[in-house]
């Protein structure tokens, strides 16, 4: 009709257009009529949409709260991750969700000190298994303190808890970095990141053929080797498949491409591993299985998607509620992975019971304990401490080892159990040896950040970073030099690293700087370590920081 706007179909029009044009109105409407439309329709919509978009922009555009993404869960074979959502959420300070673990796990009554319990030697004797198969289950982004067998109050790992009762559980295992590629390279090569050279993300560095890997050693011993990896960061360009006869990595393009990455789930690993065993029929085999289910995005399949929290969501949750929601979804993924791994472990045992199983992770995950989300960005314990179990079918007892160990020790320790000599290039030590006693636990390497644990004291040196301060700018090989920030924590009294003792210790910064320089820039050899000066120890004691 002349002078009138056509009515747009309610079925196809966007919601704002529907509300504005559900009723036609003359083009010659009065100013009051126009204002009435604005007041009645547009302003209420904007009052909802603008705060919501602002909130999502602050939280990395995770559009969870307005809808229930069941359509994403229906296809558990593939899940889509938009790499652009992996950014730090800066904001107010958050206390850890579970600050104290008052639940006593059965294993906590059987703690072990290398120097005082001879039963350890007997258990390791039962673990020693020449010509055993080896299977490493590595779960990406899995925190040690979210495991039931490490005291977590939520029932995330019922199956692994039972397995832990007949395993050696290293309750204080530390990864060498807070993200995948340098961490896994350290596990494979038994070298620190600054030694093996993979310290950048995503694809700037490549593992040199000069480095010897665990897979190469076992291959020379007659093992058939295979790796099934669901993390696209471990693409063949990194050369992390060195030594594997079969190396499958799920990768659809590279980081930075327009397309998004797809994370396959635990069912894909089970399918490929069992198919490989059936087709290859190896006499001895080494399997490396790298899971991504616990990695963001946290979208557990049914029925695990409602195990600890409602799969739906409300509008505009508070940041505290958002933290709890993320932890809840994370724990549901752990529960799903717990079931899938224990199920596959049983099937592999049926194929050949003469198998040594190792369960661990490459790094942990942060949920705002220090102002951020995910991993990579810091080297606090929530990102560095990982679970570590050694299990062999037939064992009827287990132990918890509280002494701190490093993940570079995993390869030489595994070879020890197999009766294979570790190559001279391996920097790690055999933590099954009664004399195992490292002076320090070390991690770091990316952009000059390092940490050392000396007894109960943890030292951190890092460049002023991107949380709420200056951003470390990187362009090709040029790094903008920023001042170091020094941190000191007493892990005995402050396990969550919330009280920086460096502010009350005048000598700590200088000592930390010198200690880290000596330890990290001279090939990380023990003879280059300097002991903590008595003046620093005395000052920490006088401040009440050291017993």
Coordinates of C-alpha atoms in Angstrom, one line a residue:
X1 CA 0.0 0.0 0.0
X2 CA 1.5 3.4 -0.9
X3 CA 2.9 5.2 2.1
X4 CA 3.1 2.0 4.1
X5 CA 6.1 -0.3 4.9
X6 CA 5.6 -3.9 4.0
X7 CA 5.3 -6.3 6.9
X8 CA 8.3 -8.7 7.2
X9 CA 7.6 -12.3 7.9
X10 CA 7.8 -13.1 11.6
X11 CA 9.2 -16.5 10.8
X12 CA 12.3 -15.2 9.0
X13 CA 13.0 -11.7 10.4
X14 CA 15.6 -11.2 13.1
X15 CA 14.2 -10.6 16.5
X16 CA 14.9 -6.9 16.5
X17 CA 13.3 -6.5 13.1
X18 CA 10.3 -8.5 14.2
X19 CA 9.7 -6.3 17.2
X20 CA 10.1 -3.1 15.2
X21 CA 8.0 -4.2 12.2
X22 CA 5.4 -6.5 13.6
X23 CA 3.0 -3.6 13.2
X24 CA 3.1 -1.5 10.0
X25 CA 3.1 2.2 10.5
X26 CA 2.9 5.2 8.2
X27 CA 6.0 6.9 7.1
X28 CA 4.5 10.1 8.1
X29 CA 4.2 9.1 11.7
X30 CA 4.5 11.8 14.3
X31 CA 7.6 12.3 16.4
X32 CA 5.7 11.0 19.4
X33 CA 4.8 7.8 17.5
X34 CA 8.5 7.3 16.5
X35 CA 9.7 7.9 20.1
X36 CA 7.0 5.5 21.4
X37 CA 8.4 2.8 19.1
X38 CA 11.9 3.5 20.3
X39 CA 10.9 3.5 24.0
X40 CA 8.7 0.4 23.8
X41 CA 10.8 -1.8 21.5
X42 CA 14.3 -0.7 20.8
X43 CA 15.5 0.5 24.2
X44 CA 14.5 -2.6 26.2
X45 CA 16.2 -4.8 23.6
X46 CA 19.4 -2.7 23.8
X47 CA 19.3 -2.8 27.6
X48 CA 19.6 -6.6 27.4
X49 CA 21.9 -7.0 24.4
X50 CA 24.5 -4.3 25.2
X51 CA 25.4 -5.6 28.7
X52 CA 25.4 -9.2 27.5
X53 CA 27.8 -8.4 24.6
X54 CA 30.0 -6.4 27.0
X55 CA 30.1 -9.3 29.4
X56 CA 30.9 -11.8 26.6
X57 CA 33.7 -9.5 25.3
X58 CA 35.3 -9.5 28.7
X59 CA 35.0 -13.3 29.0
X60 CA 36.4 -14.3 25.6
X61 CA 33.1 -14.5 23.8
X62 CA 31.9 -17.8 25.2
X63 CA 28.2 -17.7 24.4
X64 CA 27.2 -20.2 26.9
X65 CA 24.8 -18.5 29.2
X66 CA 21.9 -17.8 26.7
X67 CA 21.5 -21.3 25.3
X68 CA 21.9 -25.0 26.0
X69 CA 24.4 -26.3 23.3
X70 CA 22.9 -29.8 23.1
X71 CA 23.5 -29.8 19.4
X72 CA 27.3 -29.6 20.1
X73 CA 27.1 -32.6 22.4
X74 CA 25.1 -34.8 20.0
X75 CA 28.2 -35.5 17.9
X76 CA 30.8 -36.7 20.4
X77 CA 33.2 -37.7 17.6
X78 CA 34.0 -34.0 16.9
X79 CA 34.0 -30.9 18.9
X80 CA 34.8 -27.5 17.5
X81 CA 37.2 -25.1 19.2
X82 CA 37.6 -21.5 18.0
X83 CA 41.2 -20.8 18.9
X84 CA 40.3 -17.1 19.2
X85 CA 38.4 -17.8 22.4
X86 CA 41.6 -19.0 24.0
X87 CA 42.5 -15.7 25.6
X88 CA 43.1 -14.5 29.1
X89 CA 40.2 -13.3 31.2
X90 CA 41.6 -10.5 33.3
X91 CA 39.5 -9.4 36.3
X92 CA 39.2 -9.4 40.0
X93 CA 41.1 -11.7 42.3
X94 CA 39.5 -15.2 42.9
X95 CA 40.1 -17.6 45.7
X96 CA 40.5 -21.2 44.6
X97 CA 37.2 -23.0 44.4
X98 CA 38.3 -25.8 46.8
X99 CA 40.8 -24.2 49.2
X100 CA 41.3 -27.1 51.5
X101 CA 40.9 -30.8 51.0
X102 CA 39.5 -32.4 54.2
X103 CA 38.4 -35.6 52.5
X104 CA 40.8 -38.4 53.4
X105 CA 41.5 -40.7 50.5
X106 CA 42.5 -44.3 51.4
X107 CA 45.9 -43.8 49.8
X108 CA 46.7 -40.8 52.0
X109 CA 47.3 -43.2 54.9
X110 CA 50.1 -44.9 53.0
X111 CA 52.5 -42.0 52.2
X112 CA 56.1 -42.8 51.5
X113 CA 59.4 -41.2 52.1
X114 CA 62.2 -42.7 50.0
X115 CA 64.7 -42.7 53.0
X116 CA 62.5 -44.5 55.5
X117 CA 60.4 -47.2 54.0
X118 CA 62.0 -50.3 52.6
X119 CA 58.6 -51.6 51.4
X120 CA 59.0 -49.2 48.5
X121 CA 61.8 -51.3 47.1
X122 CA 59.6 -54.4 47.2
X123 CA 56.8 -52.7 45.3
X124 CA 59.1 -51.4 42.7
X125 CA 60.4 -54.9 42.3
X126 CA 56.9 -55.9 41.4
X127 CA 56.7 -53.1 38.9
X128 CA 59.9 -54.0 37.2
X129 CA 58.9 -55.8 34.0
X130 CA 61.4 -56.5 31.3
X131 CA 59.8 -56.9 27.9
X132 CA 56.6 -55.4 29.2
X133 CA 54.5 -53.3 26.9
X134 CA 54.2 -49.6 27.8
X135 CA 51.1 -47.4 27.4
X136 CA 51.2 -43.7 28.4
X137 CA 47.8 -42.1 28.9
X138 CA 48.3 -38.4 28.8
X139 CA 45.3 -36.1 29.4
X140 CA 45.8 -32.5 28.1
X141 CA 45.2 -29.7 30.7
X142 CA 44.5 -32.0 33.6
X143 CA 45.2 -30.6 37.1
X144 CA 46.6 -32.9 39.7
X145 CA 44.4 -31.5 42.5
X146 CA 41.2 -32.5 40.6
X147 CA 41.9 -36.2 41.0
X148 CA 40.1 -38.1 43.7
X149 CA 43.2 -40.1 44.5
X150 CA 45.0 -36.8 45.3
X151 CA 42.2 -35.7 47.7
X152 CA 39.7 -33.9 45.5
X153 CA 36.3 -33.9 47.2
X154 CA 34.3 -34.2 44.0
X155 CA 33.9 -37.7 42.7
X156 CA 35.7 -37.0 39.3
X157 CA 37.8 -40.2 39.0
X158 CA 36.1 -43.2 40.6
X159 CA 37.8 -45.7 38.2
X160 CA 41.3 -44.2 38.4
X161 CA 40.9 -44.1 42.2
X162 CA 40.5 -47.8 42.3
X163 CA 43.5 -48.2 40.0
X164 CA 45.5 -45.9 42.2
X165 CA 45.0 -48.2 45.1
X166 CA 47.4 -50.7 43.3
X167 CA 49.7 -48.1 41.8
X168 CA 52.6 -45.9 42.6
X169 CA 51.2 -42.4 42.8
X170 CA 53.6 -39.5 42.6
X171 CA 51.5 -36.9 44.2
X172 CA 53.9 -34.0 43.6
X173 CA 54.8 -34.3 39.9
X174 CA 55.8 -31.1 38.0
X175 CA 55.6 -30.5 34.3
X176 CA 58.4 -28.6 32.7
X177 CA 56.1 -26.0 31.1
X178 CA 52.5 -24.8 31.3
X179 CA 51.6 -25.7 27.7
X180 CA 51.7 -28.8 25.5
X181 CA 54.5 -28.8 23.1
X182 CA 57.5 -28.0 25.4
X183 CA 56.0 -30.2 28.1
X184 CA 55.5 -33.3 25.9
X185 CA 58.9 -32.7 24.3
X186 CA 60.5 -32.8 27.8
X187 CA 58.7 -36.1 28.5
X188 CA 59.9 -37.6 25.2
X189 CA 63.5 -36.4 25.4
X190 CA 64.1 -36.1 29.1
X191 CA 65.4 -32.6 28.5
X192 CA 64.3 -29.2 29.8
X193 CA 62.6 -26.9 27.2
X194 CA 65.7 -24.7 26.9
X195 CA 67.7 -27.8 26.0
X196 CA 65.3 -29.4 23.4
X197 CA 64.4 -26.0 22.0
X198 CA 60.6 -26.2 21.8
X199 CA 59.7 -23.1 23.8
X200 CA 57.5 -21.1 21.4
X201 CA 53.9 -21.4 20.4
X202 CA 52.4 -22.5 18.1
X203 CA 54.8 -23.7 15.3
X204 CA 58.0 -21.6 15.5
X205 CA 60.2 -24.4 16.9
X206 CA 60.9 -27.9 15.8
X207 CA 62.5 -30.8 17.7
X208 CA 65.9 -31.5 16.1
X209 CA 66.7 -35.0 15.0
X210 CA 69.8 -34.7 17.2
X211 CA 67.6 -35.3 20.3
X212 CA 66.9 -38.9 21.3
X213 CA 63.3 -39.7 22.3
X214 CA 61.8 -42.5 24.4
X215 CA 60.1 -43.9 21.3
X216 CA 63.4 -44.1 19.5
X217 CA 65.0 -46.0 22.4
X218 CA 62.2 -48.5 22.7
X219 CA 62.1 -48.9 18.9
X220 CA 65.8 -50.0 19.0
X221 CA 64.7 -52.5 21.7
X222 CA 62.3 -54.2 19.4
X223 CA 59.1 -52.4 20.3
X224 CA 56.4 -51.4 17.8
X225 CA 55.6 -47.8 18.6
X226 CA 52.5 -45.8 17.9
X227 CA 51.1 -42.4 19.0
X228 CA 47.5 -41.3 18.7
X229 CA 47.3 -37.6 19.5
X230 CA 44.2 -35.4 19.4
X231 CA 46.0 -32.1 20.0
X232 CA 46.6 -30.2 16.7
X233 CA 49.6 -28.3 18.3
X234 CA 51.6 -31.6 18.1
X235 CA 51.5 -31.5 14.3
X236 CA 54.2 -33.4 12.4
X237 CA 56.0 -30.0 11.8
X238 CA 57.1 -30.1 15.4
X239 CA 58.8 -33.5 14.8
X240 CA 57.4 -34.9 18.1
X241 CA 56.6 -38.1 16.2
X242 CA 60.3 -38.9 16.1
X243 CA 60.7 -42.6 16.8
X244 CA 57.1 -43.6 16.3
X245 CA 56.3 -46.2 13.6
X246 CA 52.7 -44.8 13.5
X247 CA 52.0 -41.2 14.4
X248 CA 48.4 -39.9 14.1
X249 CA 47.6 -36.3 15.1
X250 CA 44.3 -34.7 14.6
X251 CA 44.9 -31.4 12.8
X252 CA 42.7 -29.4 10.4
X253 CA 44.9 -26.6 9.3
X254 CA 47.2 -24.4 11.4
X255 CA 46.6 -21.9 14.2
X256 CA 45.8 -18.6 12.6
X257 CA 44.0 -20.1 9.6
X258 CA 40.4 -19.0 9.1
X259 CA 39.1 -22.5 9.8
X260 CA 38.8 -23.6 13.4
X261 CA 40.5 -26.6 15.0
X262 CA 38.4 -29.8 15.7
X263 CA 39.1 -31.8 18.8
X264 CA 38.2 -35.4 18.6
X265 CA 37.1 -37.2 21.7
X266 CA 38.4 -40.2 23.7
X267 CA 36.3 -42.6 21.6
X268 CA 38.5 -41.8 18.6
X269 CA 41.6 -42.8 20.6
X270 CA 40.0 -46.1 21.7
X271 CA 39.0 -46.9 18.1
X272 CA 42.4 -46.2 16.6
X273 CA 44.4 -47.9 19.4
X274 CA 42.4 -51.1 19.3
X275 CA 42.4 -51.1 15.5
X276 CA 46.2 -50.7 15.5
X277 CA 46.7 -53.6 18.0
X278 CA 44.4 -55.8 16.0
X279 CA 46.1 -55.1 12.7
X280 CA 49.7 -55.0 13.8
X281 CA 49.6 -57.8 16.4
X282 CA 52.9 -56.6 18.0
X283 CA 54.9 -58.8 20.3
X284 CA 56.0 -55.7 22.3
X285 CA 54.5 -52.3 21.9
X286 CA 54.7 -48.7 23.1
X287 CA 51.5 -46.7 22.9
X288 CA 51.3 -42.9 23.5
X289 CA 47.7 -41.8 23.8
X290 CA 47.0 -38.0 24.1
X291 CA 43.5 -37.0 25.1
X292 CA 41.9 -33.6 24.6
X293 CA 38.5 -34.0 26.4
X294 CA 39.5 -32.1 29.5
X295 CA 40.9 -29.3 27.4
X296 CA 38.7 -26.3 26.7
X297 CA 35.9 -26.2 25.5
X298 CA 34.3 -28.2 28.3
X299 CA 31.5 -30.0 26.5
X300 CA 31.1 -33.4 28.0
X301 CA 28.9 -36.0 26.2
X302 CA 25.7 -37.2 27.8
X303 CA 25.1 -38.2 30.6
X304 CA 28.3 -36.6 31.9
X305 CA 27.1 -33.1 30.8
X306 CA 24.8 -33.0 33.8
X307 CA 26.9 -35.0 36.3
X308 CA 27.9 -32.1 38.6
X309 CA 25.9 -29.1 37.2
X310 CA 22.9 -28.3 35.0
X311 CA 23.8 -28.3 31.3
X312 CA 21.6 -25.2 30.8
X313 CA 22.5 -21.7 31.7
X314 CA 21.1 -18.4 33.0
X315 CA 21.5 -14.9 31.7
X316 CA 24.5 -12.9 32.7
X317 CA 26.0 -14.9 35.6
X318 CA 28.4 -13.2 38.0
X319 CA 32.1 -13.8 37.6
X320 CA 32.2 -15.9 40.7
X321 CA 29.4 -18.1 39.3
X322 CA 31.1 -18.2 36.0
X323 CA 34.2 -19.6 37.7
X324 CA 32.2 -22.3 39.5
X325 CA 30.4 -23.1 36.2
X326 CA 33.7 -23.6 34.4
X327 CA 35.2 -25.8 37.1
X328 CA 32.0 -27.8 37.1
X329 CA 32.1 -28.4 33.4
X330 CA 35.8 -29.2 33.6
X331 CA 35.2 -31.8 36.3
X332 CA 32.5 -33.4 34.1
X333 CA 35.0 -33.8 31.3
X334 CA 37.4 -35.4 33.8
X335 CA 34.7 -37.9 34.9
X336 CA 34.1 -38.8 31.2
X337 CA 37.8 -39.3 30.5
X338 CA 38.2 -41.3 33.7
X339 CA 35.6 -43.8 32.4
X340 CA 37.0 -43.9 28.9
X341 CA 40.7 -44.5 30.0
X342 CA 39.9 -47.2 32.5
X343 CA 37.7 -48.9 29.9
X344 CA 40.5 -48.9 27.3
X345 CA 43.0 -49.9 30.0
X346 CA 40.9 -53.0 30.6
X347 CA 40.7 -53.9 26.9
X348 CA 44.5 -53.5 26.4
X349 CA 45.0 -55.7 29.5
X350 CA 42.8 -58.4 27.8
X351 CA 45.0 -58.2 24.7
X352 CA 48.2 -58.5 26.8
X353 CA 48.3 -58.3 30.6
X354 CA 52.0 -57.9 30.5
X355 CA 51.7 -54.1 30.2
X356 CA 52.9 -51.2 32.2
X357 CA 50.4 -48.3 32.3
X358 CA 51.3 -44.7 33.0
X359 CA 48.7 -42.1 33.6
X360 CA 49.7 -38.4 33.5
X361 CA 49.1 -34.9 32.0
X362 CA 51.1 -32.3 30.1
X363 CA 50.1 -29.4 32.3
X364 CA 47.2 -28.1 34.4
X365 CA 44.6 -25.5 34.0
X366 CA 43.8 -22.1 35.7
X367 CA 40.4 -21.0 36.9
X368 CA 41.2 -17.4 38.0
X369 CA 43.4 -18.4 40.9
X370 CA 45.9 -15.8 39.7
X371 CA 43.5 -13.7 37.5
X372 CA 43.4 -15.8 34.3
X373 CA 41.9 -18.7 32.5
X374 CA 43.2 -21.8 30.7
X375 CA 47.0 -22.2 30.7
X376 CA 50.3 -21.1 29.0
X377 CA 50.4 -17.7 30.7
X378 CA 51.8 -18.4 34.1
X379 CA 53.8 -21.1 36.0
X380 CA 51.9 -21.4 39.2
X381 CA 51.1 -24.8 40.6
X382 CA 47.6 -25.0 39.1
X383 CA 49.3 -25.1 35.7
X384 CA 52.4 -27.1 36.5
X385 CA 51.4 -29.9 38.9
X386 CA 50.1 -33.0 37.1
X387 CA 48.9 -36.4 38.1
X388 CA 51.3 -39.3 37.7
X389 CA 50.4 -43.0 38.2
X390 CA 52.4 -46.2 37.4
X391 CA 50.3 -49.3 37.3
X392 CA 50.7 -52.9 36.2
X393 CA 47.8 -55.4 36.3
X394 CA 48.2 -57.9 39.1
X395 CA 49.6 -55.5 41.7
X396 CA 47.6 -55.8 45.0
X397 CA 49.1 -52.7 46.8
X398 CA 50.0 -49.2 46.1
X399 CA 51.9 -46.2 47.5
X400 CA 51.8 -42.5 47.5
X401 CA 55.2 -40.8 46.9
X402 CA 55.2 -37.3 48.3
X403 CA 58.7 -36.4 47.2
X404 CA 58.6 -33.9 44.3
X405 CA 59.5 -35.3 40.9
X406 CA 59.9 -33.8 37.4
X407 CA 58.4 -35.0 34.2
X408 CA 61.8 -35.2 32.5
X409 CA 62.3 -38.1 34.9
X410 CA 59.5 -40.1 33.4
X411 CA 61.4 -41.6 30.4
X412 CA 64.6 -42.8 32.3
X413 CA 62.3 -44.1 35.1
X414 CA 60.2 -46.1 32.6
X415 CA 63.3 -47.5 31.0
X416 CA 64.6 -48.6 34.4
X417 CA 61.4 -50.6 34.9
X418 CA 61.9 -52.2 31.5
X419 CA 65.6 -53.1 32.2
X420 CA 66.7 -50.7 29.4
X421 CA 69.7 -48.4 29.8
X422 CA 68.8 -44.7 29.4
X423 CA 70.9 -42.8 26.8
X424 CA 73.4 -40.2 27.9
X425 CA 71.4 -37.4 26.4
X426 CA 68.6 -37.9 29.0
X427 CA 68.9 -35.2 31.7
X428 CA 66.3 -36.8 34.0
X429 CA 66.8 -39.1 36.9
X430 CA 65.3 -42.5 37.8
X431 CA 62.8 -41.5 40.5
X432 CA 62.4 -45.2 41.4
X433 CA 65.9 -45.2 42.8
X434 CA 66.0 -45.0 46.6
X435 CA 68.8 -42.4 46.3
X436 CA 66.7 -40.1 44.1
X437 CA 67.1 -36.6 45.6
X438 CA 67.0 -33.6 43.3
X439 CA 68.3 -30.4 44.8
X440 CA 65.7 -28.4 42.9
X441 CA 62.5 -28.8 40.8
X442 CA 62.8 -26.6 37.7
X443 CA 60.3 -25.4 35.1
X444 CA 60.0 -22.7 32.5
X445 CA 61.8 -21.4 29.5
X446 CA 59.2 -19.3 27.6
X447 CA 60.1 -15.7 27.3
X448 CA 62.6 -15.8 30.1
X449 CA 60.2 -17.0 32.8
X450 CA 61.5 -19.7 35.2
X451 CA 60.7 -21.3 38.5
X452 CA 62.6 -23.3 41.1
X453 CA 61.3 -25.2 44.1
X454 CA 63.9 -25.5 46.8
X455 CA 62.4 -27.6 49.6
X456 CA 59.2 -25.8 50.7
X457 CA 60.1 -22.5 49.0
X458 CA 59.1 -21.8 45.4
X459 CA 60.8 -19.0 43.4
X460 CA 59.4 -17.5 40.3
X461 CA 61.1 -15.1 37.9
X462 CA 59.0 -13.7 35.0
X463 CA 58.8 -10.8 32.7
X464 CA 56.0 -8.3 33.5
X465 CA 53.2 -10.0 31.7
X466 CA 49.9 -9.4 30.1
X467 CA 47.4 -9.8 32.9
X468 CA 47.1 -6.3 34.2
X469 CA 50.4 -4.9 33.3
X470 CA 52.6 -4.2 30.3
X471 CA 52.3 -6.8 27.5
X472 CA 55.3 -8.8 26.4
X473 CA 55.6 -8.0 22.7
X474 CA 57.0 -10.6 20.4
X475 CA 57.6 -10.1 16.7
X476 CA 59.5 -12.9 15.1
X477 CA 62.8 -13.1 17.0
X478 CA 62.6 -9.6 18.5
X479 CA 61.5 -9.5 22.2
X480 CA 60.7 -6.3 24.0
X481 CA 62.8 -6.5 27.1
X482 CA 60.7 -5.8 30.2
X483 CA 61.7 -5.9 33.8
X484 CA 61.6 -9.1 35.8
X485 CA 59.1 -9.7 38.5
X486 CA 60.2 -11.8 41.4
X487 CA 58.0 -14.0 43.5
X488 CA 58.6 -16.3 46.5
X489 CA 56.1 -18.6 48.0
X490 CA 56.1 -21.1 50.9
X491 CA 54.3 -24.1 49.5
X492 CA 53.9 -25.7 52.9
X493 CA 51.8 -22.8 54.4
X494 CA 50.6 -21.3 51.1
X495 CA 50.1 -24.1 48.6
X496 CA 47.9 -21.9 46.4
X497 CA 50.7 -19.3 46.1
X498 CA 48.6 -16.3 47.2
X499 CA 51.2 -14.5 49.5
X500 CA 54.3 -13.3 47.7
X501 CA 57.1 -13.4 50.3
X502 CA 59.5 -11.5 48.2
X503 CA 58.1 -8.3 49.5
X504 CA 59.4 -9.1 52.9
X505 CA 62.7 -10.6 51.9
X506 CA 65.4 -8.1 50.8
X507 CA 67.9 -10.7 49.7
X508 CA 65.4 -13.0 47.9
X509 CA 65.3 -11.2 44.6
X510 CA 69.0 -11.0 44.1
X511 CA 69.5 -14.6 45.2
X512 CA 66.6 -15.8 43.0
X513 CA 68.0 -14.0 40.0
X514 CA 71.4 -15.5 40.4
X515 CA 70.1 -19.0 41.2
X516 CA 67.9 -19.1 38.1
X517 CA 70.6 -17.7 35.8
X518 CA 73.0 -20.3 37.0
X519 CA 70.5 -23.1 36.7
X520 CA 68.8 -22.3 33.5
X521 CA 71.6 -20.9 31.2
X522 CA 74.4 -23.4 31.7
X523 CA 72.8 -26.4 30.2
X524 CA 70.8 -27.1 33.4
X525 CA 73.4 -29.3 34.9
X526 CA 73.6 -30.2 38.6
X527 CA 77.1 -29.0 39.0
X528 CA 75.9 -25.5 38.0
X529 CA 73.4 -25.2 40.9
X530 CA 74.2 -22.9 43.7
X531 CA 72.8 -23.6 47.2
X532 CA 70.5 -21.2 48.9
X533 CA 72.6 -18.8 50.9
X534 CA 72.2 -19.1 54.7
X535 CA 71.4 -15.3 54.9
X536 CA 68.4 -15.8 52.7
X537 CA 67.3 -18.9 54.7
X538 CA 67.7 -17.0 58.0
X539 CA 65.8 -14.1 56.7
X540 CA 62.9 -16.3 55.6
X541 CA 62.9 -18.0 58.9
X542 CA 62.9 -14.8 60.8
X543 CA 59.8 -13.7 58.9
X544 CA 58.1 -17.0 59.8
X545 CA 58.1 -18.2 56.2
X546 CA 60.3 -21.3 56.8
X547 CA 60.0 -23.8 59.7

